[in-house]
Amino acid sequence: MDCRSFYGRPRPTSTAYSSISLLPADPCDSEVEDLSDPDDENYDHVPPPSEDLMPPPKKRRNRNRLVEVSTDLYQTPSHPAKSRKTKKTTGVKKDIPPFTVSEPVFMLPESVQSPFMYWKRLFTDQMIEHITEHTNQYSVQQTGTSINTTVAEMEDFLSILLYMGVFEFPSLEDYWACESRFPPVADTMSVKRFKVLRRHVHFNDNFQMEGCTDRFHKIRPLLDMLREQCLLIPPTNRQSVDEVMVAYKGTRAGKLRQYIKNKPDKWRFKIFCRASSIGIIHDFILYQGATTFFNIQKEEHAHLDLEDLSLGAKVVSILCNTITHKEATVVFYDNFFTSFDLKTLHTNLGLRSVGTVRANRSGGATLMSDKEMVKQGRGVVDFCSSEGVVAVKWFDNKCVTLLSSACGVEPLSSVKRYKKEVQQKVDVPCPSIVLAYNQAMGGIDLSNMLVHLYKTPMKARRWYLPLFGYIIDVSIVNAWLIYKRDCNLLKEKPMPLKKFRLSVAATLKGANKVPTRVGRPPSAKHKPQVRRPNPRVLHPSLEVRYDGIGHWPTFGTLALRCNLCIGGVSRWQCSKCGDGKLFLCSFVKNQCFVAYHQS
């Protein structure tokens, strides 16, 4: 037999890889009828004779093979995985009726209380006692001996922190240095004792935190107590949800801190807050990654339907669940939180909301493209609605898309914008949803701005101390905003935030305490007293004035006008009020000293 006919004609291959035929494990399920190549129908083909003997072709290892494959791979799974994509909806060109937000009615107070009493509504005596107890406990765990601090001393410590937030010095020791001594701080506590308290201040027991899923366990009790007091504040009917960043540059917090590139303080803790339009914080959640919602019960989780929602939608649903009057409240938030599924969920729960939205979360709303709106010019509006939710797209400097279940396009208004062609401001049509969003969305930003005006200095290696400083600052800001609201109801002029904070600090330092002088008193040789006709005396707060502790009359060589009666001149001073510079008559006929200290 000719060897050339033995090898036969080589089969052509069209690709570099040989094909593989798949055969199910059960032969009865096979649908393969013919496994031969269509080009190889004649296996008896004899090639034409040639003078040169052709070498045998190399053996191909990757020829057609039969592979057994289980038919289970081709079966559809019985429980398909749930898709996280936003469901598509078909909207219609129809606006929704606007919802009229009613103004809240607050109880008219009998009188405006002192700043200290407003602050005590948020930073309660229970919180100060809690800090005192765990500070002593932490000092024993660290050094073996207790620092034996008391509630009164912890109030002095908080008073110094409030003063430091207003009067910022380059270093901590400058408050006690001879060249730059600051009496409200230096006369309250020695620098050595202040550093001891700052070193051991603590808020929870470390030995009971083993296996705890809460990554903020060191500061959690204080946060929970503050949150309980914030929830008791009567809110307005316009609420906003946004994030607050607390600066922390250290590395001991691990992944609890977040990095934001375009911020002055790039490393920060993230807190999601719900606030009124006037800036009062009512509720908050600390972001800690996968365990952010560790304390959410299963019943609440199922009631809010949080399983298929994104992080932002879960945050909004949990923060809005604590609103008392949901049917009369409208919530505003930005595109980090907004989605069509969230709007539908809020509509089912009886809550109305407005928010900017990203293009991939609008529920498939059919709106004009950015290029089409740019061609038509500034002020173009397009909208569609579905399931009680309207999607509005408006072109100003850029295109912005909003979802709303509270208001839509009508009534149209106008805003002033500068037009380069005519070099003057012109009227641009603006939908009502944009104006409502701009008016009510700034509550969190307002609170954040007020906190940073007078910020408590709490830079430390322990990562939870900056959060402690934020608790002090936000309690002061919330208390001042409540005080300001009461002043407006009674038509009184409120004091500024700085004076409010200083009043709280002075009351913390002096209420129900005997005055003490720390350090060597200034010598009269080096600092002679200068007589002034009308020295300005800082009157103490009412809590210090009427506490009946430590108010002793002292007789001096300098005689000045009485601070109570008209025309009286006295050499008697109060050792506690006005830092020992408050002159009061103490004669048989004029008992101003006694009358001044009686309510």
Coordinates of C-alpha atoms in Angstrom, one line a residue, residues 85-511:
K85 CA -29.9 48.1 39.5
T86 CA -32.6 50.7 39.7
K87 CA -35.8 49.5 38.1
K88 CA -36.8 51.1 34.8
T89 CA -40.0 53.1 34.7
T90 CA -41.9 54.7 31.9
G91 CA -42.7 58.3 32.8
V92 CA -45.3 60.6 31.4
K93 CA -45.1 64.3 30.7
K94 CA -47.1 65.3 33.7
D95 CA -46.3 67.5 36.7
I96 CA -47.3 66.6 40.3
P97 CA -49.3 69.0 42.4
P98 CA -47.2 71.0 44.8
F99 CA -47.2 70.2 48.6
T100 CA -47.6 73.2 50.9
V101 CA -45.3 72.9 53.8
S102 CA -46.9 74.3 57.0
E103 CA -44.9 76.4 59.4
P104 CA -44.4 74.6 62.7
V105 CA -46.0 76.1 65.8
F106 CA -43.6 76.2 68.8
M107 CA -44.7 76.8 72.4
L108 CA -44.2 80.3 73.5
P109 CA -41.8 80.2 76.5
E110 CA -42.5 82.2 79.6
S111 CA -39.1 83.9 79.5
V112 CA -35.7 83.4 77.9
Q113 CA -33.5 81.3 80.1
S114 CA -29.8 81.7 80.7
P115 CA -27.3 80.2 78.2
F116 CA -26.2 77.7 80.7
M117 CA -29.7 76.2 81.1
Y118 CA -30.1 75.9 77.3
W119 CA -26.7 74.1 77.2
K120 CA -27.8 71.8 80.0
R121 CA -30.7 70.5 77.9
L122 CA -28.1 68.8 75.6
F123 CA -25.0 68.3 77.7
T124 CA -26.8 66.9 80.8
D125 CA -25.5 66.2 84.3
Q126 CA -25.7 62.5 83.5
M127 CA -23.1 63.0 80.8
I128 CA -20.7 64.8 83.1
E129 CA -21.1 62.2 85.8
H130 CA -20.5 59.5 83.2
I131 CA -17.3 61.1 82.1
T132 CA -16.1 61.6 85.7
E133 CA -16.7 57.9 86.6
H134 CA -15.0 56.4 83.5
T135 CA -12.1 58.9 83.8
N136 CA -11.3 57.7 87.3
Q137 CA -11.7 54.1 86.2
Y138 CA -9.4 54.5 83.2
S139 CA -6.7 56.1 85.4
V140 CA -6.8 53.0 87.7
Q141 CA -6.5 50.7 84.7
Q142 CA -3.6 52.6 83.3
T143 CA -1.6 53.6 86.3
G144 CA -3.0 51.6 89.2
T145 CA -4.1 54.7 91.1
S146 CA -7.1 56.9 90.6
I147 CA -6.8 60.6 89.8
N148 CA -9.8 61.2 92.1
T149 CA -11.5 63.8 89.9
T150 CA -15.0 65.1 90.8
V151 CA -18.0 66.4 88.9
A152 CA -17.1 70.0 89.9
E153 CA -13.5 69.5 88.6
M154 CA -14.8 68.0 85.4
E155 CA -17.1 71.1 84.9
D156 CA -14.0 73.3 85.4
F157 CA -12.2 71.1 82.7
L158 CA -15.1 71.6 80.3
S159 CA -15.1 75.3 81.1
I160 CA -11.4 75.6 80.1
L161 CA -12.1 73.8 76.8
L162 CA -14.9 76.3 76.0
Y163 CA -12.6 79.2 76.7
M164 CA -9.8 77.7 74.5
G165 CA -12.3 77.4 71.6
V166 CA -12.8 81.2 71.6
F167 CA -9.3 82.3 72.6
E168 CA -6.8 80.3 70.6
F169 CA -3.2 80.4 71.7
P170 CA -0.2 78.8 69.9
S171 CA 0.5 76.2 72.6
L172 CA -1.3 74.8 75.6
E173 CA 1.3 76.2 78.1
D174 CA 0.7 79.8 76.9
Y175 CA -2.5 80.0 78.9
W176 CA -0.5 79.7 82.1
A177 CA 2.8 81.4 81.0
C178 CA 3.7 84.7 82.8
E179 CA 4.1 86.6 79.5
S180 CA 0.7 85.5 78.1
R181 CA -1.3 84.4 81.2
F182 CA -5.0 84.1 80.6
P183 CA -6.8 84.5 84.0
P184 CA -10.1 82.7 83.1
V185 CA -8.1 79.6 82.4
A186 CA -5.1 80.0 84.7
D187 CA -7.2 80.8 87.7
T188 CA -9.4 77.8 87.3
M189 CA -6.9 75.0 87.3
S190 CA -3.2 74.5 87.2
V191 CA -1.5 73.4 83.9
K192 CA -0.3 70.2 85.5
R193 CA -3.8 69.1 86.7
F194 CA -5.3 70.1 83.3
K195 CA -2.8 67.8 81.5
V196 CA -3.6 65.0 83.9
L197 CA -7.3 65.2 83.2
R198 CA -6.7 65.6 79.5
R199 CA -4.5 62.5 79.5
H200 CA -7.0 60.3 81.4
V201 CA -10.4 61.6 80.2
H202 CA -12.4 58.5 79.1
F203 CA -16.0 57.6 78.2
N204 CA -16.3 53.7 78.3
D205 CA -14.8 50.6 79.9
N206 CA -12.2 49.0 77.7
F207 CA -12.4 45.7 79.5
Q208 CA -16.0 45.1 78.5
M209 CA -15.6 45.7 74.8
E210 CA -14.1 42.4 73.7
G211 CA -16.0 41.0 70.7
C212 CA -18.0 44.2 70.3
T213 CA -18.9 44.9 66.6
D214 CA -19.2 48.7 67.3
R215 CA -15.9 50.3 66.2
F216 CA -16.8 53.6 68.0
H217 CA -17.3 51.8 71.3
K218 CA -14.9 54.2 73.1
I219 CA -17.1 57.2 72.5
R220 CA -20.5 55.5 71.9
P221 CA -22.2 56.1 75.3
L222 CA -21.6 59.9 75.1
L223 CA -22.9 59.9 71.5
D224 CA -26.0 58.0 72.4
M225 CA -26.8 60.4 75.3
L226 CA -26.4 63.4 73.1
R227 CA -28.5 61.8 70.4
E228 CA -31.3 61.2 72.9
Q229 CA -31.4 64.9 73.8
C230 CA -31.2 66.0 70.2
L231 CA -34.3 63.9 69.3
L232 CA -36.3 65.8 72.0
I233 CA -35.8 69.2 70.2
P234 CA -39.0 70.3 68.3
P235 CA -38.0 70.2 64.6
T236 CA -39.2 72.3 61.7
N237 CA -41.1 70.7 58.8
R238 CA -38.1 71.2 56.4
Q239 CA -35.4 68.7 57.1
S240 CA -32.1 68.0 55.3
V241 CA -29.7 65.0 55.3
D242 CA -26.0 65.4 54.6
E243 CA -22.6 64.4 55.9
V244 CA -20.4 66.1 58.5
M245 CA -16.7 65.6 58.5
V246 CA -14.7 65.7 61.8
A247 CA -11.0 66.2 61.1
Y248 CA -8.5 63.7 62.4
K249 CA -5.0 63.3 60.9
G250 CA -3.6 60.4 63.0
T251 CA -3.4 56.8 62.0
R252 CA -4.6 55.1 65.2
A253 CA -8.2 55.0 64.0
G254 CA -7.4 52.6 61.2
K255 CA -10.1 52.6 58.4
L256 CA -12.6 54.6 60.4
R257 CA -11.3 57.8 58.9
Q258 CA -12.1 58.8 55.3
Y259 CA -9.9 60.5 52.8
I260 CA -11.3 63.4 50.7
K261 CA -8.9 64.9 48.3
N262 CA -10.3 68.4 47.7
K263 CA -10.8 69.3 51.3
P264 CA -8.6 71.4 53.6
D265 CA -8.6 68.5 56.2
K266 CA -8.2 65.5 54.0
W267 CA -8.5 62.8 56.7
R268 CA -11.7 62.9 58.6
F269 CA -14.4 60.9 60.4
K270 CA -17.7 60.8 58.5
I271 CA -21.0 61.4 60.3
F272 CA -24.4 61.4 58.5
C273 CA -26.7 64.0 60.1
R274 CA -30.4 65.1 59.8
A275 CA -30.9 68.8 60.6
S276 CA -33.6 71.4 60.4
S277 CA -33.4 74.2 57.9
I278 CA -32.2 76.6 60.7
G279 CA -29.2 74.4 61.5
I280 CA -30.3 72.3 64.5
I281 CA -28.9 68.7 64.4
H282 CA -31.7 66.2 65.4
D283 CA -30.2 62.8 64.5
F284 CA -26.9 61.4 63.3
I285 CA -25.2 58.1 62.4
L286 CA -21.4 57.5 62.5
Y287 CA -20.1 55.7 59.4
Q288 CA -17.9 52.7 60.2
G289 CA -18.0 50.6 57.0
A290 CA -19.8 47.3 57.1
T291 CA -20.9 47.6 60.7
T292 CA -22.5 51.0 60.3
F293 CA -26.0 49.6 61.0
F294 CA -25.0 47.1 63.7
N295 CA -27.7 48.3 66.1
I296 CA -30.6 48.2 63.7
Q297 CA -33.1 45.5 64.7
K298 CA -34.5 42.9 62.3
E299 CA -38.0 44.2 62.6
E300 CA -37.0 47.8 61.8
H301 CA -34.8 46.5 58.9
A302 CA -37.7 44.6 57.4
H303 CA -40.2 47.5 58.0
L304 CA -37.9 50.0 56.1
D305 CA -37.1 47.4 53.4
L306 CA -33.4 48.2 53.5
E307 CA -32.0 44.9 52.0
D308 CA -31.8 46.1 48.3
L309 CA -31.0 49.7 49.0
S310 CA -27.6 51.4 48.6
L311 CA -25.7 52.9 51.5
G312 CA -27.0 56.4 51.0
A313 CA -30.6 55.2 50.8
K314 CA -30.3 53.2 54.0
V315 CA -28.9 56.2 55.8
V316 CA -31.8 58.4 54.8
S317 CA -34.4 55.8 55.6
I318 CA -33.0 55.3 59.2
L319 CA -32.5 59.0 59.9
C320 CA -36.0 59.8 58.6
N321 CA -37.6 57.0 60.7
T322 CA -37.2 59.1 63.8
I323 CA -39.2 62.0 62.5
T324 CA -42.4 62.3 64.5
H325 CA -44.7 64.0 62.0
K326 CA -43.8 62.4 58.7
E327 CA -46.9 63.5 56.8
A328 CA -46.1 67.2 57.3
T329 CA -42.3 67.0 56.7
V330 CA -40.3 67.3 53.5
V331 CA -36.7 65.9 53.5
F332 CA -34.0 67.3 51.2
Y333 CA -30.7 65.5 50.3
D334 CA -28.1 65.5 47.6
N335 CA -27.3 63.0 44.8
F336 CA -25.2 60.7 47.1
F337 CA -28.5 59.5 48.8
T338 CA -31.1 60.0 46.1
S339 CA -32.5 57.1 44.0
F340 CA -35.9 56.3 42.4
D341 CA -36.4 53.3 44.7
L342 CA -35.8 55.5 47.8
K343 CA -38.4 58.1 46.6
T344 CA -40.9 55.3 46.1
L345 CA -40.2 53.9 49.5
H346 CA -40.7 57.3 51.2
T347 CA -44.0 57.7 49.3
N348 CA -45.2 54.4 50.7
L349 CA -44.1 55.5 54.2
G350 CA -46.0 58.8 53.9
L351 CA -42.9 60.9 53.7
R352 CA -42.2 63.5 51.0
S353 CA -38.6 64.3 49.8
V354 CA -36.7 66.3 47.2
G355 CA -33.1 65.6 46.1
T356 CA -30.7 65.9 43.2
V357 CA -30.0 62.6 41.5
R358 CA -27.4 61.0 39.3
A359 CA -28.3 59.9 35.7
N360 CA -28.0 56.1 36.5
R361 CA -30.4 56.4 39.5
S362 CA -33.3 58.3 38.0
G363 CA -35.3 55.2 37.3
G364 CA -34.9 55.4 33.5
A365 CA -36.7 58.8 33.2
T366 CA -36.9 59.9 29.6
L367 CA -35.5 63.4 29.6
M368 CA -33.6 65.5 27.1
S369 CA -29.9 65.0 26.8
D370 CA -27.3 67.5 27.9
K371 CA -26.4 68.4 24.3
E372 CA -30.0 69.2 23.4
M373 CA -30.5 71.4 26.4
V374 CA -27.3 73.3 25.8
K375 CA -28.4 74.0 22.2
Q376 CA -31.7 75.5 23.4
G377 CA -30.0 77.8 26.0
R378 CA -30.1 78.5 29.7
G379 CA -33.4 78.0 31.5
V380 CA -34.6 75.0 29.6
V381 CA -36.8 72.6 31.7
D382 CA -37.8 69.0 30.9
F383 CA -39.7 66.7 33.2
C384 CA -41.7 63.4 33.5
S385 CA -43.5 61.7 36.3
S386 CA -44.2 58.1 37.4
E387 CA -45.7 56.6 40.6
G388 CA -46.1 60.0 42.2
V389 CA -42.5 61.0 41.7
V390 CA -41.4 63.6 39.2
A391 CA -38.0 63.9 37.5
V392 CA -37.0 67.4 36.5
K393 CA -34.0 68.4 34.5
W394 CA -33.0 72.1 34.3
F395 CA -30.1 73.8 32.5
D396 CA -28.4 76.7 34.2
N397 CA -24.6 76.8 34.0
K398 CA -24.8 73.0 33.9
C399 CA -27.5 70.4 33.7
V400 CA -29.0 69.3 37.0
T401 CA -31.6 66.5 37.5
L402 CA -33.9 66.3 40.6
L403 CA -36.4 63.8 41.9
S404 CA -39.3 64.9 44.0
S405 CA -42.5 63.7 45.6
A406 CA -43.3 67.1 47.1
C407 CA -43.1 69.7 44.3
G408 CA -42.5 69.9 40.6
V409 CA -42.0 72.5 37.9
E410 CA -45.0 74.7 38.5
P411 CA -45.2 77.5 39.5
L412 CA -42.3 78.7 37.4
S413 CA -40.2 81.6 38.7
S414 CA -37.1 83.5 37.5
V415 CA -33.6 83.9 38.8
K416 CA -31.0 86.6 37.9
R417 CA -28.0 85.4 35.9
Y418 CA -25.2 87.3 34.2
K419 CA -25.2 87.1 30.4
K420 CA -21.9 87.8 28.7
E421 CA -23.4 88.9 25.4
V422 CA -25.3 91.8 26.8
Q423 CA -23.0 92.3 29.8
Q424 CA -25.8 92.5 32.3
K425 CA -28.0 90.2 34.4
V426 CA -31.1 88.8 32.8
D427 CA -34.1 86.7 34.1
V428 CA -33.8 83.0 33.6
P429 CA -36.8 80.6 34.1
C430 CA -36.4 78.4 37.1
P431 CA -38.8 75.6 38.3
S432 CA -40.1 75.7 41.8
I433 CA -38.3 72.5 42.8
V434 CA -34.9 74.2 42.4
L435 CA -35.9 77.1 44.6
A436 CA -37.3 74.8 47.3
Y437 CA -34.1 72.7 47.3
N438 CA -31.8 75.7 47.6
Q439 CA -33.8 77.2 50.5
A440 CA -33.9 74.1 52.7
M441 CA -30.8 72.2 51.9
G442 CA -28.3 74.3 53.9
G443 CA -29.1 73.2 57.4
I444 CA -26.1 70.9 57.8
D445 CA -23.7 73.4 56.2
L446 CA -24.9 76.1 58.6
S447 CA -24.4 73.9 61.6
N448 CA -20.9 72.9 60.3
M449 CA -20.0 76.6 59.8
L450 CA -21.1 77.6 63.3
V451 CA -19.1 74.7 64.8
H452 CA -15.9 75.7 63.1
L453 CA -16.2 79.4 64.2
Y454 CA -15.1 78.4 67.8
K455 CA -13.8 74.9 67.7
T456 CA -12.7 73.1 70.8
P457 CA -8.9 72.2 70.5
M458 CA -8.8 68.4 71.0
K459 CA -5.8 67.3 69.0
A460 CA -4.4 64.1 70.5
R461 CA -3.1 60.7 69.7
R462 CA -6.3 59.0 71.0
W463 CA -8.6 59.1 67.9
Y464 CA -11.9 59.5 69.8
L465 CA -10.9 62.9 71.5
P466 CA -11.7 64.9 68.3
L467 CA -15.2 63.4 68.4
F468 CA -15.5 64.5 72.0
G469 CA -14.6 68.0 70.9
Y470 CA -17.3 67.8 68.2
I471 CA -19.9 66.7 70.9
I472 CA -19.1 69.8 73.0
D473 CA -19.2 72.2 69.9
V474 CA -22.4 70.8 68.5
S475 CA -24.1 71.0 71.9
I476 CA -23.2 74.6 72.1
V477 CA -24.4 75.4 68.6
N478 CA -27.7 73.5 69.1
A479 CA -28.3 75.3 72.4
W480 CA -27.6 78.7 70.9
L481 CA -30.0 78.1 68.0
I482 CA -32.8 77.1 70.4
Y483 CA -32.0 80.2 72.5
K484 CA -32.1 82.3 69.4
R485 CA -35.5 80.8 68.3
D486 CA -37.0 81.6 71.8
C487 CA -35.7 85.1 71.6
N488 CA -37.4 85.6 68.2
L489 CA -40.7 84.2 69.7
L490 CA -40.5 86.7 72.5
K491 CA -39.2 89.5 70.2
E492 CA -36.0 89.9 72.2
K493 CA -32.5 90.6 70.8
P494 CA -30.3 87.4 71.1
M495 CA -26.6 87.5 72.1
P496 CA -24.0 86.3 69.6
L497 CA -22.6 82.8 69.6
K498 CA -19.3 83.9 71.1
K499 CA -20.9 85.6 74.0
F500 CA -23.2 82.7 74.5
R501 CA -20.3 80.3 74.7
L502 CA -18.3 82.5 77.1
S503 CA -21.4 82.7 79.3
V504 CA -21.7 78.9 79.5
A505 CA -17.9 78.7 80.3
A506 CA -18.1 81.3 83.1
T507 CA -21.2 79.6 84.6
L508 CA -19.5 76.2 84.5
K509 CA -16.5 77.6 86.3
G510 CA -18.3 79.5 89.1
A511 CA -21.8 77.9 89.7

